[in-house]
mmCIF file of C-alpha atoms and ligand atoms in Angstrom:
data_model
loop_
_atom_site.group_PDB
_atom_site.id
_atom_site.type_symbol
_atom_site.label_atom_id
_atom_site.label_comp_id
_atom_site.label_asym_id
_atom_site.label_seq_id
_atom_site.Cartn_x
_atom_site.Cartn_y
_atom_site.Cartn_z
ATOM 1 C CA MET N 1420 -14.270 33.529 -12.477
ATOM 2 C CA LYS N 1421 -12.262 31.783 -9.820
ATOM 3 C CA LYS N 1422 -12.686 28.008 -9.744
ATOM 4 C CA LYS N 1423 -12.175 26.352 -6.399
ATOM 5 C CA LEU N 1424 -9.395 23.787 -6.570
ATOM 6 C CA ASN N 1425 -10.415 20.277 -5.623
ATOM 7 C CA LEU N 1426 -8.544 18.321 -3.002
ATOM 8 C CA SER N 1427 -6.526 16.149 -5.386
ATOM 9 C CA THR N 1428 -5.239 19.178 -7.286
ATOM 10 C CA LYS N 1429 -4.301 20.810 -3.993
ATOM 11 C CA ILE N 1430 -2.436 17.674 -2.870
ATOM 12 C CA LEU N 1431 -0.559 17.511 -6.171
ATOM 13 C CA ILE N 1432 0.414 21.186 -5.972
ATOM 14 C CA ALA N 1433 1.552 20.684 -2.371
ATOM 15 C CA LEU N 1434 3.704 17.748 -3.465
ATOM 16 C CA ILE N 1435 5.386 19.738 -6.223
ATOM 17 C CA ILE N 1436 6.014 22.787 -4.022
ATOM 18 C CA GLY N 1437 7.279 20.449 -1.293
ATOM 19 C CA ILE N 1438 9.811 18.863 -3.641
ATOM 20 C CA PHE N 1439 11.121 22.312 -4.624
ATOM 21 C CA VAL N 1440 11.375 23.487 -1.039
ATOM 22 C CA GLY N 1441 13.108 20.206 -0.174
ATOM 23 C CA ILE N 1442 15.696 20.797 -2.898
ATOM 24 C CA VAL N 1443 16.289 24.327 -1.630
ATOM 25 C CA LEU N 1444 16.759 23.053 1.933
ATOM 26 C CA GLN N 1445 19.216 20.327 0.966
ATOM 27 C CA GLY N 1446 22.098 22.266 2.490
ATOM 28 C CA SER N 1447 20.295 22.556 5.814
ATOM 29 C CA PRO N 1448 18.173 19.471 6.397
ATOM 30 C CA ASP N 1449 17.870 20.436 10.087
ATOM 31 C CA ILE N 1450 15.418 23.178 9.212
ATOM 32 C CA ALA N 1451 13.284 20.661 7.331
ATOM 33 C CA ASN N 1452 13.495 18.115 10.141
ATOM 34 C CA ASN N 1453 12.912 20.472 13.055
ATOM 35 C CA PHE N 1454 10.405 22.945 11.700
ATOM 36 C CA ILE N 1455 8.521 21.323 8.851
ATOM 37 C CA LYS N 1456 8.489 17.604 9.624
ATOM 38 C CA PRO N 1457 6.451 17.950 12.865
ATOM 39 C CA PHE N 1458 3.456 19.157 10.839
ATOM 40 C CA GLY N 1459 3.734 16.053 8.704
ATOM 41 C CA THR N 1460 3.959 13.859 11.765
ATOM 42 C CA LEU N 1461 0.908 15.573 13.209
ATOM 43 C CA PHE N 1462 -0.997 14.783 10.058
ATOM 44 C CA LEU N 1463 0.183 11.167 10.047
ATOM 45 C CA ASN N 1464 -0.948 10.785 13.643
ATOM 46 C CA LEU N 1465 -4.372 12.121 12.741
ATOM 47 C CA ILE N 1466 -4.650 9.606 9.938
ATOM 48 C CA LYS N 1467 -3.366 6.711 12.025
ATOM 49 C CA LEU N 1468 -5.964 7.522 14.631
ATOM 50 C CA ILE N 1469 -8.671 6.629 12.160
ATOM 51 C CA VAL N 1470 -7.258 3.376 10.901
ATOM 52 C CA VAL N 1471 -8.110 0.827 13.599
ATOM 53 C CA PRO N 1472 -11.764 1.805 14.187
ATOM 54 C CA LEU N 1473 -12.228 2.315 10.466
ATOM 55 C CA VAL N 1474 -10.898 -1.109 9.478
ATOM 56 C CA LEU N 1475 -12.847 -2.843 12.206
ATOM 57 C CA ALA N 1476 -16.126 -1.077 11.515
ATOM 58 C CA SER N 1477 -15.921 -1.119 7.740
ATOM 59 C CA LEU N 1478 -14.913 -4.775 7.523
ATOM 60 C CA VAL N 1479 -17.714 -5.844 9.860
ATOM 61 C CA VAL N 1480 -20.157 -3.752 7.826
ATOM 62 C CA GLY N 1481 -18.619 -5.052 4.598
ATOM 63 C CA THR N 1482 -18.993 -8.657 5.675
ATOM 64 C CA PHE N 1483 -22.621 -8.540 6.679
ATOM 65 C CA GLY N 1484 -23.247 -6.160 3.805
ATOM 66 C CA LEU N 1485 -22.425 -8.997 1.433
ATOM 67 C CA GLY N 1486 -25.571 -10.691 2.637
ATOM 68 C CA ASP N 1487 -24.848 -14.395 2.950
ATOM 69 C CA VAL N 1488 -22.000 -16.729 3.689
ATOM 70 C CA LYS N 1489 -21.913 -18.086 0.148
ATOM 71 C CA LYS N 1490 -21.395 -14.598 -1.217
ATOM 72 C CA ILE N 1491 -18.644 -13.851 1.292
ATOM 73 C CA GLY N 1492 -16.900 -17.021 0.114
ATOM 74 C CA LYS N 1493 -17.304 -16.091 -3.535
ATOM 75 C CA ILE N 1494 -16.125 -12.509 -3.200
ATOM 76 C CA GLY N 1495 -13.398 -13.522 -0.774
ATOM 77 C CA GLY N 1496 -12.172 -16.165 -3.210
ATOM 78 C CA LYS N 1497 -12.095 -13.792 -6.169
ATOM 79 C CA THR N 1498 -10.359 -11.120 -4.108
ATOM 80 C CA LEU N 1499 -7.645 -13.465 -2.877
ATOM 81 C CA ALA N 1500 -7.126 -14.878 -6.376
ATOM 82 C CA TYR N 1501 -6.634 -11.383 -7.805
ATOM 83 C CA PHE N 1502 -4.338 -10.405 -4.940
ATOM 84 C CA LEU N 1503 -2.128 -13.486 -5.278
ATOM 85 C CA LEU N 1504 -1.903 -13.580 -9.071
ATOM 86 C CA THR N 1505 -1.066 -9.902 -9.419
ATOM 87 C CA THR N 1506 1.489 -10.079 -6.617
ATOM 88 C CA ALA N 1507 3.275 -13.067 -8.156
ATOM 89 C CA PHE N 1508 3.251 -11.257 -11.494
ATOM 90 C CA ALA N 1509 4.788 -8.205 -9.842
ATOM 91 C CA VAL N 1510 7.771 -10.199 -8.587
ATOM 92 C CA ILE N 1511 8.206 -11.793 -12.009
ATOM 93 C CA LEU N 1512 8.135 -8.368 -13.655
ATOM 94 C CA GLY N 1513 10.676 -7.089 -11.129
ATOM 95 C CA LEU N 1514 12.992 -10.008 -11.876
ATOM 96 C CA ILE N 1515 12.636 -9.615 -15.645
ATOM 97 C CA LEU N 1516 13.494 -5.908 -15.486
ATOM 98 C CA ALA N 1517 16.381 -6.548 -13.102
ATOM 99 C CA ASN N 1518 17.735 -9.205 -15.494
ATOM 100 C CA LEU N 1519 17.309 -7.072 -18.597
ATOM 101 C CA LEU N 1520 18.672 -3.852 -17.151
ATOM 102 C CA LYS N 1521 21.412 -5.616 -15.145
ATOM 103 C CA VAL N 1522 20.444 -3.744 -12.048
ATOM 104 C CA GLY N 1523 23.574 -4.496 -10.005
ATOM 105 C CA ALA N 1524 26.180 -4.223 -12.743
ATOM 106 C CA GLY N 1525 29.024 -1.819 -12.161
ATOM 107 C CA TYR N 1526 28.377 -1.446 -8.474
ATOM 108 C CA THR N 1527 30.805 -2.778 -5.911
ATOM 109 C CA ILE N 1528 30.058 -3.361 -2.275
ATOM 110 C CA PRO N 1529 31.379 -0.836 0.202
ATOM 111 C CA VAL N 1530 33.475 -3.005 2.513
ATOM 112 C CA ASP N 1531 32.001 -1.661 5.713
ATOM 113 C CA ALA N 1532 28.440 -2.403 4.688
ATOM 114 C CA ALA N 1533 26.751 -3.845 7.702
ATOM 115 C CA ALA N 1534 23.082 -4.189 8.324
ATOM 116 C CA ASP N 1535 21.356 -4.584 11.594
ATOM 117 C CA ALA N 1536 19.168 -7.337 10.226
ATOM 118 C CA LYS N 1537 16.048 -7.341 12.323
ATOM 119 C CA GLU N 1538 14.522 -10.565 13.538
ATOM 120 C CA ILE N 1539 11.700 -11.607 11.315
ATOM 121 C CA PRO N 1540 8.979 -13.844 12.658
ATOM 122 C CA LYS N 1541 8.869 -17.468 11.510
ATOM 123 C CA PHE N 1542 6.280 -18.219 8.877
ATOM 124 C CA VAL N 1543 4.387 -20.742 11.035
ATOM 125 C CA ASP N 1544 4.219 -18.253 13.885
ATOM 126 C CA THR N 1545 2.853 -15.622 11.544
ATOM 127 C CA LEU N 1546 0.113 -18.013 10.478
ATOM 128 C CA LEU N 1547 -0.764 -18.987 14.036
ATOM 129 C CA ASN N 1548 -0.710 -15.373 15.120
ATOM 130 C CA ILE N 1549 -3.413 -14.421 12.677
ATOM 131 C CA ILE N 1550 -6.035 -15.647 15.132
ATOM 132 C CA PRO N 1551 -6.193 -13.223 18.025
ATOM 133 C CA THR N 1552 -6.565 -14.892 21.402
ATOM 134 C CA ASN N 1553 -7.858 -11.578 22.646
ATOM 135 C CA PRO N 1554 -9.496 -9.406 19.988
ATOM 136 C CA PHE N 1555 -9.517 -6.337 22.234
ATOM 137 C CA LYS N 1556 -5.756 -6.603 22.612
ATOM 138 C CA ALA N 1557 -5.504 -6.828 18.824
ATOM 139 C CA VAL N 1558 -7.429 -3.569 18.592
ATOM 140 C CA VAL N 1559 -5.307 -1.885 21.257
ATOM 141 C CA ASP N 1560 -2.072 -3.059 19.609
ATOM 142 C CA GLY N 1561 -3.320 -2.147 16.159
ATOM 143 C CA ASN N 1562 -2.525 -5.638 14.862
ATOM 144 C CA MET N 1563 -4.202 -5.383 11.477
ATOM 145 C CA LEU N 1564 -4.194 -9.032 10.422
ATOM 146 C CA GLN N 1565 -5.792 -10.044 13.703
ATOM 147 C CA ILE N 1566 -8.336 -7.250 13.505
ATOM 148 C CA ILE N 1567 -9.278 -8.392 10.014
ATOM 149 C CA VAL N 1568 -9.836 -11.979 11.094
ATOM 150 C CA PHE N 1569 -11.930 -10.900 14.050
ATOM 151 C CA ALA N 1570 -13.947 -8.459 11.936
ATOM 152 C CA LEU N 1571 -14.712 -11.114 9.318
ATOM 153 C CA MET N 1572 -15.832 -13.577 11.992
ATOM 154 C CA LEU N 1573 -17.882 -10.979 13.813
ATOM 155 C CA GLY N 1574 -19.561 -9.740 10.636
ATOM 156 C CA THR N 1575 -20.482 -13.258 9.590
ATOM 157 C CA SER N 1576 -21.845 -14.031 13.048
ATOM 158 C CA ILE N 1577 -23.911 -10.853 13.277
ATOM 159 C CA MET N 1578 -25.427 -11.812 9.942
ATOM 160 C CA ALA N 1579 -26.122 -15.325 11.165
ATOM 161 C CA VAL N 1580 -28.087 -14.280 14.262
ATOM 162 C CA GLY N 1581 -30.565 -12.281 12.171
ATOM 163 C CA GLU N 1582 -33.034 -10.042 14.068
ATOM 164 C CA LYS N 1583 -31.099 -10.101 17.320
ATOM 165 C CA GLY N 1584 -27.955 -8.908 15.562
ATOM 166 C CA LYS N 1585 -29.672 -5.792 14.190
ATOM 167 C CA PRO N 1586 -28.730 -3.342 17.002
ATOM 168 C CA LEU N 1587 -25.085 -4.347 16.718
ATOM 169 C CA GLN N 1588 -25.296 -4.031 12.956
ATOM 170 C CA ALA N 1589 -26.681 -0.506 13.288
ATOM 171 C CA GLY N 1590 -23.951 0.319 15.802
ATOM 172 C CA PHE N 1591 -21.151 -0.741 13.457
ATOM 173 C CA GLU N 1592 -22.792 1.055 10.550
ATOM 174 C CA GLY N 1593 -22.933 4.207 12.652
ATOM 175 C CA LEU N 1594 -19.297 3.838 13.669
ATOM 176 C CA ALA N 1595 -18.203 3.310 10.070
ATOM 177 C CA GLU N 1596 -20.134 6.394 8.908
ATOM 178 C CA ALA N 1597 -18.659 8.479 11.711
ATOM 179 C CA MET N 1598 -15.169 7.337 10.738
ATOM 180 C CA TYR N 1599 -15.770 8.303 7.097
ATOM 181 C CA LYS N 1600 -16.893 11.730 8.258
ATOM 182 C CA MET N 1601 -13.834 12.125 10.459
ATOM 183 C CA THR N 1602 -11.642 11.115 7.520
ATOM 184 C CA GLY N 1603 -13.217 13.798 5.357
ATOM 185 C CA ALA N 1604 -12.508 16.455 7.954
ATOM 186 C CA ILE N 1605 -8.900 15.369 8.440
ATOM 187 C CA MET N 1606 -8.317 15.234 4.690
ATOM 188 C CA GLU N 1607 -8.907 18.978 4.476
ATOM 189 C CA TYR N 1608 -5.519 19.260 6.107
ATOM 190 C CA ALA N 1609 -3.939 16.797 3.622
ATOM 191 C CA PRO N 1610 -2.209 19.287 1.294
ATOM 192 C CA TYR N 1611 -0.324 20.798 4.248
ATOM 193 C CA GLY N 1612 0.462 17.355 5.610
ATOM 194 C CA VAL N 1613 1.769 16.150 2.269
ATOM 195 C CA PHE N 1614 3.943 19.253 1.942
ATOM 196 C CA ALA N 1615 5.396 18.798 5.426
ATOM 197 C CA LEU N 1616 6.098 15.125 4.794
ATOM 198 C CA ILE N 1617 7.836 15.450 1.447
ATOM 199 C CA VAL N 1618 10.136 18.400 2.296
ATOM 200 C CA PRO N 1619 12.345 16.501 4.795
ATOM 201 C CA VAL N 1620 12.505 13.434 2.534
ATOM 202 C CA VAL N 1621 13.906 15.479 -0.339
ATOM 203 C CA ALA N 1622 16.103 17.621 1.912
ATOM 204 C CA VAL N 1623 17.704 14.624 3.638
ATOM 205 C CA HIS N 1624 17.973 12.330 0.622
ATOM 206 C CA GLY N 1625 20.076 14.629 -1.508
ATOM 207 C CA PRO N 1626 21.679 13.470 -4.759
ATOM 208 C CA LYS N 1627 24.646 12.099 -2.787
ATOM 209 C CA VAL N 1628 22.521 9.281 -1.382
ATOM 210 C CA LEU N 1629 20.572 8.664 -4.534
ATOM 211 C CA LEU N 1630 23.078 8.700 -7.352
ATOM 212 C CA PRO N 1631 25.069 5.520 -6.666
ATOM 213 C CA LEU N 1632 21.938 3.446 -6.544
ATOM 214 C CA LEU N 1633 20.134 5.273 -9.287
ATOM 215 C CA LYS N 1634 19.733 2.075 -11.291
ATOM 216 C CA VAL N 1635 17.812 0.327 -8.518
ATOM 217 C CA ILE N 1636 15.557 3.345 -8.204
ATOM 218 C CA VAL N 1637 14.945 3.483 -11.954
ATOM 219 C CA VAL N 1638 14.174 -0.245 -12.160
ATOM 220 C CA VAL N 1639 11.746 -0.167 -9.213
ATOM 221 C CA TYR N 1640 9.951 2.946 -10.487
ATOM 222 C CA LEU N 1641 9.792 1.617 -14.028
ATOM 223 C CA GLY N 1642 8.477 -1.703 -12.736
ATOM 224 C CA CYS N 1643 5.777 0.007 -10.687
ATOM 225 C CA ILE N 1644 4.618 2.076 -13.638
ATOM 226 C CA LEU N 1645 4.618 -0.902 -16.007
ATOM 227 C CA HIS N 1646 2.767 -3.082 -13.521
ATOM 228 C CA ALA N 1647 0.107 -0.432 -12.995
ATOM 229 C CA VAL N 1648 -0.432 0.114 -16.695
ATOM 230 C CA LEU N 1649 -0.197 -3.498 -17.858
ATOM 231 C CA VAL N 1650 -1.754 -5.432 -15.013
ATOM 232 C CA TYR N 1651 -4.256 -2.986 -13.535
ATOM 233 C CA GLY N 1652 -5.013 -1.151 -16.754
ATOM 234 C CA GLY N 1653 -5.258 -4.453 -18.622
ATOM 235 C CA SER N 1654 -7.434 -6.281 -16.113
ATOM 236 C CA LEU N 1655 -9.722 -3.271 -15.702
ATOM 237 C CA LYS N 1656 -10.215 -2.977 -19.442
ATOM 238 C CA ILE N 1657 -10.505 -6.689 -20.185
ATOM 239 C CA ILE N 1658 -12.362 -8.082 -17.152
ATOM 240 C CA ALA N 1659 -14.280 -5.028 -15.958
ATOM 241 C CA ASN N 1660 -14.571 -3.014 -19.173
ATOM 242 C CA PHE N 1661 -13.549 -0.014 -17.072
ATOM 243 C CA SER N 1662 -11.587 2.898 -18.546
ATOM 244 C CA PRO N 1663 -7.994 2.745 -17.223
ATOM 245 C CA ILE N 1664 -7.691 6.495 -17.732
ATOM 246 C CA ARG N 1665 -10.668 7.175 -15.504
ATOM 247 C CA PHE N 1666 -9.199 4.729 -13.005
ATOM 248 C CA PHE N 1667 -5.794 6.371 -12.794
ATOM 249 C CA LYS N 1668 -7.354 9.829 -12.632
ATOM 250 C CA THR N 1669 -9.678 8.931 -9.784
ATOM 251 C CA ILE N 1670 -7.149 6.971 -7.774
ATOM 252 C CA ALA N 1671 -4.510 9.747 -8.144
ATOM 253 C CA PRO N 1672 -5.141 11.524 -4.802
ATOM 254 C CA ALA N 1673 -4.807 8.229 -2.922
ATOM 255 C CA SER N 1674 -1.699 7.256 -4.926
ATOM 256 C CA ILE N 1675 -0.023 10.601 -4.295
ATOM 257 C CA PHE N 1676 -0.929 10.351 -0.654
ATOM 258 C CA ALA N 1677 0.566 6.844 -0.450
ATOM 259 C CA PHE N 1678 3.644 8.176 -2.236
ATOM 260 C CA THR N 1679 4.248 10.838 0.392
ATOM 261 C CA THR N 1680 3.313 8.853 3.502
ATOM 262 C CA ALA N 1681 4.742 5.467 2.393
ATOM 263 C CA SER N 1682 1.966 3.823 4.362
ATOM 264 C CA SER N 1683 -0.863 1.754 2.902
ATOM 265 C CA ALA N 1684 -2.602 1.716 6.261
ATOM 266 C CA ALA N 1685 -2.583 5.501 6.518
ATOM 267 C CA THR N 1686 -3.857 5.806 2.958
ATOM 268 C CA LEU N 1687 -6.741 3.425 3.590
ATOM 269 C CA PRO N 1688 -9.494 6.027 4.082
ATOM 270 C CA LEU N 1689 -8.551 7.749 0.853
ATOM 271 C CA THR N 1690 -8.324 4.498 -1.118
ATOM 272 C CA MET N 1691 -11.831 3.627 0.056
ATOM 273 C CA LYS N 1692 -13.144 7.023 -0.966
ATOM 274 C CA SER N 1693 -11.628 6.856 -4.459
ATOM 275 C CA THR N 1694 -12.851 3.298 -4.955
ATOM 276 C CA GLU N 1695 -16.417 4.263 -4.137
ATOM 277 C CA GLU N 1696 -16.151 7.201 -6.493
ATOM 278 C CA MET N 1697 -15.504 4.701 -9.259
ATOM 279 C CA GLY N 1698 -18.796 2.948 -8.605
ATOM 280 C CA VAL N 1699 -17.764 0.056 -6.368
ATOM 281 C CA PRO N 1700 -20.596 -0.505 -3.868
ATOM 282 C CA LYS N 1701 -19.817 0.142 -0.229
ATOM 283 C CA SER N 1702 -20.227 -3.524 0.712
ATOM 284 C CA ILE N 1703 -17.438 -4.586 -1.655
ATOM 285 C CA THR N 1704 -15.230 -1.547 -0.978
ATOM 286 C CA SER N 1705 -15.319 -2.067 2.740
ATOM 287 C CA PHE N 1706 -14.471 -5.717 2.308
ATOM 288 C CA VAL N 1707 -11.719 -5.592 -0.327
ATOM 289 C CA ILE N 1708 -9.840 -2.373 0.505
ATOM 290 C CA PRO N 1709 -9.007 -2.904 4.203
ATOM 291 C CA LEU N 1710 -8.011 -6.472 3.374
ATOM 292 C CA GLY N 1711 -5.855 -5.270 0.489
ATOM 293 C CA ALA N 1712 -4.187 -2.525 2.519
ATOM 294 C CA THR N 1713 -2.958 -5.245 4.849
ATOM 295 C CA ILE N 1714 -2.096 -8.214 2.640
ATOM 296 C CA ASN N 1715 -1.961 -7.098 -1.001
ATOM 297 C CA MET N 1716 1.380 -5.452 -1.732
ATOM 298 C CA ASP N 1717 2.386 -5.742 -5.365
ATOM 299 C CA GLY N 1718 4.843 -2.861 -5.118
ATOM 300 C CA THR N 1719 6.558 -4.429 -2.132
ATOM 301 C CA ALA N 1720 6.808 -7.795 -3.896
ATOM 302 C CA LEU N 1721 8.228 -6.198 -7.045
ATOM 303 C CA TYR N 1722 10.749 -4.260 -4.984
ATOM 304 C CA GLN N 1723 11.822 -7.384 -3.128
ATOM 305 C CA GLY N 1724 12.399 -9.192 -6.418
ATOM 306 C CA VAL N 1725 14.524 -6.347 -7.774
ATOM 307 C CA CYS N 1726 16.500 -5.984 -4.537
ATOM 308 C CA ALA N 1727 17.236 -9.698 -4.222
ATOM 309 C CA PHE N 1728 18.568 -9.703 -7.764
ATOM 310 C CA PHE N 1729 20.545 -6.513 -7.151
ATOM 311 C CA ILE N 1730 22.167 -7.801 -3.968
ATOM 312 C CA ALA N 1731 23.101 -11.072 -5.662
ATOM 313 C CA GLN N 1732 24.709 -9.246 -8.565
ATOM 314 C CA VAL N 1733 26.587 -6.835 -6.345
ATOM 315 C CA TYR N 1734 28.084 -9.788 -4.498
ATOM 316 C CA GLY N 1735 29.072 -11.343 -7.815
ATOM 317 C CA LEU N 1736 26.489 -14.120 -7.641
ATOM 318 C CA ASN N 1737 24.141 -15.087 -10.389
ATOM 319 C CA LEU N 1738 20.717 -16.281 -9.378
ATOM 320 C CA THR N 1739 19.781 -19.600 -10.922
ATOM 321 C CA ILE N 1740 16.312 -20.151 -12.322
ATOM 322 C CA GLY N 1741 15.523 -22.244 -9.244
ATOM 323 C CA GLN N 1742 16.599 -19.425 -6.963
ATOM 324 C CA GLN N 1743 14.522 -16.962 -8.939
ATOM 325 C CA LEU N 1744 11.490 -19.217 -8.538
ATOM 326 C CA THR N 1745 12.159 -19.242 -4.809
ATOM 327 C CA VAL N 1746 12.271 -15.447 -4.908
ATOM 328 C CA ILE N 1747 8.854 -15.390 -6.595
ATOM 329 C CA LEU N 1748 7.372 -17.602 -3.910
ATOM 330 C CA THR N 1749 9.005 -15.998 -0.890
ATOM 331 C CA ALA N 1750 8.507 -12.409 -2.061
ATOM 332 C CA THR N 1751 4.819 -13.107 -2.625
ATOM 333 C CA LEU N 1752 4.525 -14.489 0.907
ATOM 334 C CA ALA N 1753 6.771 -11.821 2.425
ATOM 335 C CA SER N 1754 4.678 -9.066 0.873
ATOM 336 C CA ILE N 1755 1.546 -10.566 2.414
ATOM 337 C CA GLY N 1756 3.200 -10.448 5.815
ATOM 338 C CA THR N 1757 4.462 -6.887 5.328
ATOM 339 C CA ALA N 1758 2.654 -4.325 7.457
ATOM 340 C CA GLY N 1759 1.290 -1.245 5.705
ATOM 341 C CA VAL N 1760 3.712 1.115 7.410
ATOM 342 C CA PRO N 1761 6.877 2.847 6.181
ATOM 343 C CA GLY N 1762 9.914 0.631 5.843
ATOM 344 C CA ALA N 1763 8.220 -2.682 6.608
ATOM 345 C CA GLY N 1764 9.127 -4.126 3.210
ATOM 346 C CA LEU N 1765 12.849 -3.749 3.903
ATOM 347 C CA ILE N 1766 12.572 -5.855 7.042
ATOM 348 C CA MET N 1767 10.619 -8.545 5.214
ATOM 349 C CA LEU N 1768 13.246 -8.565 2.483
ATOM 350 C CA THR N 1769 15.328 -10.498 5.008
ATOM 351 C CA MET N 1770 13.023 -13.459 4.477
ATOM 352 C CA VAL N 1771 13.653 -13.445 0.721
ATOM 353 C CA LEU N 1772 17.423 -13.080 1.083
ATOM 354 C CA GLN N 1773 17.582 -15.877 3.616
ATOM 355 C CA ALA N 1774 15.577 -18.202 1.416
ATOM 356 C CA ILE N 1775 18.156 -18.020 -1.346
ATOM 357 C CA GLY N 1776 21.189 -17.750 0.893
ATOM 358 C CA LEU N 1777 22.186 -14.171 0.140
ATOM 359 C CA PRO N 1778 24.175 -12.121 2.651
ATOM 360 C CA LEU N 1779 21.899 -10.035 4.856
ATOM 361 C CA GLU N 1780 24.496 -7.258 4.786
ATOM 362 C CA GLY N 1781 23.015 -6.477 1.410
ATOM 363 C CA LEU N 1782 20.174 -4.802 3.235
ATOM 364 C CA ALA N 1783 22.528 -2.012 4.232
ATOM 365 C CA LEU N 1784 23.017 -1.129 0.586
ATOM 366 C CA ILE N 1785 19.320 -0.650 0.098
ATOM 367 C CA ALA N 1786 18.620 1.025 3.445
ATOM 368 C CA GLY N 1787 19.969 4.425 2.346
ATOM 369 C CA ILE N 1788 17.498 4.727 -0.498
ATOM 370 C CA ASP N 1789 14.692 2.685 0.959
ATOM 371 C CA ARG N 1790 12.406 5.627 1.608
ATOM 372 C CA ILE N 1791 12.540 6.632 -2.059
ATOM 373 C CA LEU N 1792 11.670 3.068 -3.095
ATOM 374 C CA ASP N 1793 9.027 2.818 -0.374
ATOM 375 C CA MET N 1794 7.118 5.761 -1.809
ATOM 376 C CA ALA N 1795 6.772 4.132 -5.225
ATOM 377 C CA ARG N 1796 5.946 0.674 -3.937
ATOM 378 C CA THR N 1797 3.332 1.938 -1.488
ATOM 379 C CA SER N 1798 1.692 3.902 -4.262
ATOM 380 C CA LEU N 1799 1.470 0.735 -6.341
ATOM 381 C CA ASN N 1800 0.267 -1.283 -3.341
ATOM 382 C CA ILE N 1801 -2.853 0.790 -2.820
ATOM 383 C CA THR N 1802 -3.537 1.204 -6.531
ATOM 384 C CA GLY N 1803 -3.695 -2.587 -6.773
ATOM 385 C CA ASP N 1804 -6.281 -2.754 -3.999
ATOM 386 C CA ALA N 1805 -8.563 -0.355 -5.827
ATOM 387 C CA ALA N 1806 -8.147 -2.179 -9.145
ATOM 388 C CA CYS N 1807 -9.075 -5.434 -7.439
ATOM 389 C CA ALA N 1808 -12.231 -3.934 -5.934
ATOM 390 C CA ILE N 1809 -13.398 -2.759 -9.355
ATOM 391 C CA VAL N 1810 -12.643 -6.065 -11.049
ATOM 392 C CA VAL N 1811 -14.454 -8.011 -8.315
ATOM 393 C CA ALA N 1812 -17.446 -5.653 -8.352
ATOM 394 C CA ALA N 1813 -17.678 -5.848 -12.149
ATOM 395 C CA SER N 1814 -17.463 -9.629 -12.150
ATOM 396 C CA GLU N 1815 -20.368 -9.666 -9.687
ATOM 397 C CA LYS N 1816 -22.234 -7.209 -11.940
ATOM 398 C CA GLU N 1817 -22.387 -4.780 -9.040
ATOM 399 C CA LEU N 1818 -20.387 -1.904 -10.459
ATOM 400 C CA ILE N 1819 -22.483 1.259 -10.326
ATOM 401 C CA THR N 1820 -22.179 2.982 -13.678
ATOM 402 C CA ASP N 1821 -24.004 6.216 -12.957
ATOM 403 C CA VAL N 1822 -21.980 7.598 -10.048
ATOM 404 C CA PRO N 1823 -23.053 11.240 -9.552
ATOM 405 C CA LYS N 1824 -20.673 13.664 -11.267
ATOM 406 C CA GLU N 1825 -19.861 15.650 -8.144
ATOM 407 C CA ILE N 1826 -18.684 12.513 -6.337
ATOM 408 C CA SER N 1827 -16.555 11.301 -9.211
ATOM 409 C CA ALA N 1828 -15.033 14.720 -9.903
HETATM 410 N N1 LIG L 3068 5.332 0.976 3.101
HETATM 411 C C1 LIG L 3068 4.674 -0.100 2.428
HETATM 412 C C2 LIG L 3068 3.172 0.045 2.567
HETATM 413 O O1 LIG L 3068 2.692 0.644 3.499
HETATM 414 C C3 LIG L 3068 5.099 -1.432 2.902
HETATM 415 C C4 LIG L 3068 6.539 -1.621 2.562
HETATM 416 O O2 LIG L 3068 7.391 -1.133 3.282
HETATM 417 O O3 LIG L 3068 6.804 -2.244 1.527
HETATM 418 O O4 LIG L 3068 2.448 -0.440 1.747
#
């Protein structure tokens, strides 16, 4: 009696085998980079290809799917409230753990540490830039924030024109369905993609790179796990009366995928699929998840809190309570502005360091292990999006309780 393995089990097995192969190849990372990595890149490209049309179509469908402007406002308000509160909590948790576990103690700065601090956009410019002057350019450039704004406006307008908007509505619905189908087909290749992505990461980041900064890694990973259990598990149980165990089981394939790709945007199709499997109606899923993949980054915020504290301690500075409050505010904002692609959080960390006057060279300390931290924070980022969708759906009494077994398996 041979049982066919489901996709999430296959992805998990691929991850574990990949880690082993990566360890074996540590002496010769070139093999991993030249022969295995390309298959991972191929897979990432396939996934990225879906993201722009998927976000556009599903957000337009999600917006008019909500039915009326009042409902969009209500669901939008709840979603943003959940996003902001959980993100601020994540930074606070990061700071508490960093304080308690003295994350930077015993580590001295290598003298030649130098970071090529990248220019980060000014906050006002970021705000102004959210409105695309040319939505087609936004689509071509893959500018997610702009695409979101345009999609929300377009969806609302299609709804407002009524009968005459129907053909366009059908068109976007068709596009969204086609993108879901395409996602399903590409996901068949996921176990191989995950394997090919994780091998070079492990092979290149041998123990030499990891050990000196082990404490930062432990604090970030611990923080991510605690945040998921306490905040998501807690809010699901208390607000939505939803089993946290079922939640973590169903979201696992998306979380593992985020872990290996370190990209919320690339994980988007999978996060949507898992969220629907948990009974969130399509209209809410396609509204909350693309929005969350772009602006809701609890893992990134937590990581920025820990890193700011770490860098301060390494330079022999102690953050005052006022400075820590500034970290909470700036890390929350910085995480909103962070793109859902690998490494974006490190660049936005500049904003947090600048706000409290810490040396930007500190970034160089983190850069070596950033990929390892990125995997954990991205995993948390997308898990938070799914938790939000369930909480919002439950609060609207729209959570479907009798999802067919074969979908939720
Ligand atoms: N890689 C993260 C994500 O896609 C963003 C970050 O670098 O923090 O969610």
